[in-house]
CSV table of C-alpha atoms in Angstrom, one decimal:
chain,number,residue,atom,x,y,z
A,1,MET,CA,0.0,0.0,0.0
A,2,SER,CA,1.5,3.3,-1.0
A,3,CYS,CA,1.1,6.6,0.7
A,4,PRO,CA,-0.3,9.6,-1.2
A,5,GLU,CA,2.1,12.4,-1.9
A,6,LYS,CA,2.2,15.2,0.6
A,7,ARG,CA,1.6,18.8,-0.6
A,8,LEU,CA,0.8,22.1,0.9
A,9,PRO,CA,-2.8,23.3,0.5
A,10,ASN,CA,-3.4,26.0,-2.0
A,11,ALA,CA,-5.0,29.4,-1.2
A,12,GLU,CA,-8.6,28.2,-1.9
A,13,GLU,CA,-8.1,25.2,0.4
A,14,ARG,CA,-6.6,27.3,3.1
A,15,GLU,CA,-9.5,29.7,3.0
A,16,ARG,CA,-11.9,26.8,3.5
A,17,MET,CA,-9.8,25.3,6.3
A,18,GLN,CA,-9.7,28.6,8.3
A,19,GLY,CA,-13.3,29.4,7.8
A,20,PHE,CA,-13.0,32.3,5.3
A,21,PRO,CA,-15.6,32.7,2.6
A,22,ALA,CA,-14.6,31.4,-0.9
A,23,GLY,CA,-12.5,34.1,-2.7
A,24,HIS,CA,-11.7,36.1,0.5
A,25,THR,CA,-8.2,36.7,-0.7
A,26,GLN,CA,-8.9,37.1,-4.4
A,27,GLY,CA,-7.7,40.7,-4.4
A,28,PHE,CA,-4.2,39.8,-3.6
A,29,GLU,CA,-1.5,38.6,-6.0
A,30,PHE,CA,-1.3,34.9,-6.4
A,31,ASP,CA,2.1,34.5,-4.5
A,32,LYS,CA,0.7,36.5,-1.5
A,33,ARG,CA,-2.6,34.7,-1.2
A,34,ALA,CA,-1.4,31.5,0.5
A,35,SER,CA,0.9,33.4,2.9
A,36,PHE,CA,-1.9,35.9,3.6
A,37,ILE,CA,-4.0,33.1,5.0
A,38,GLY,CA,-1.1,31.7,7.0
A,39,ASN,CA,0.7,33.3,10.0
A,40,THR,CA,1.3,36.6,8.2
A,41,PHE,CA,-2.4,37.3,8.1
A,42,HIS,CA,-2.8,37.0,11.9
A,43,CYS,CA,0.2,39.3,12.5
A,44,ILE,CA,-1.2,42.0,10.3
A,45,VAL,CA,-4.6,41.8,12.0
A,46,VAL,CA,-3.0,42.0,15.4
A,47,ALA,CA,-0.8,45.0,14.3
A,48,PHE,CA,-3.9,46.8,12.9
A,49,LEU,CA,-5.9,46.2,16.0
A,50,LEU,CA,-3.1,47.4,18.3
A,51,ALA,CA,-2.6,50.5,16.1
A,52,THR,CA,-6.3,51.2,16.4
A,53,LEU,CA,-6.1,51.0,20.2
A,54,LEU,CA,-2.9,53.1,20.4
A,55,LYS,CA,-4.5,55.8,18.3
A,56,ALA,CA,-7.6,55.8,20.5
A,57,LYS,CA,-5.4,56.2,23.6
A,58,GLY,CA,-3.4,59.1,21.9
A,59,HIS,CA,-0.1,57.2,21.6
A,60,LEU,CA,-0.2,57.0,17.8
A,61,PRO,CA,-1.0,59.9,15.4
A,62,GLU,CA,-2.6,57.7,12.7
A,63,ILE,CA,-3.4,54.1,11.9
A,64,PRO,CA,-1.1,52.8,9.2
A,65,PRO,CA,-2.9,51.5,6.1
A,66,VAL,CA,-3.1,47.8,5.9
A,67,VAL,CA,-1.0,47.9,2.7
A,68,VAL,CA,1.9,49.4,4.7
A,69,LEU,CA,1.6,46.7,7.4
A,70,TRP,CA,1.5,44.0,4.7
A,71,GLU,CA,4.7,45.5,3.1
A,72,ARG,CA,6.5,45.6,6.4
A,73,SER,CA,5.7,42.0,7.2
A,74,PHE,CA,8.2,40.7,4.7
């Protein structure tokens, strides 16, 4: 009995596994889609939420755009 070949799930499969609606990451370039759904996504969400809190408390002059957070994550 042979074992099936292992492979990483693609972006569509990752969306389904993590509970996102189909096509949730369609707006991103193909290479970024899979990593967007991986650990990087959670880091960007946490950074954005923290920036929102810091701005509300007066410690940050503005909330950085998500695009900037995404670019800085690499």
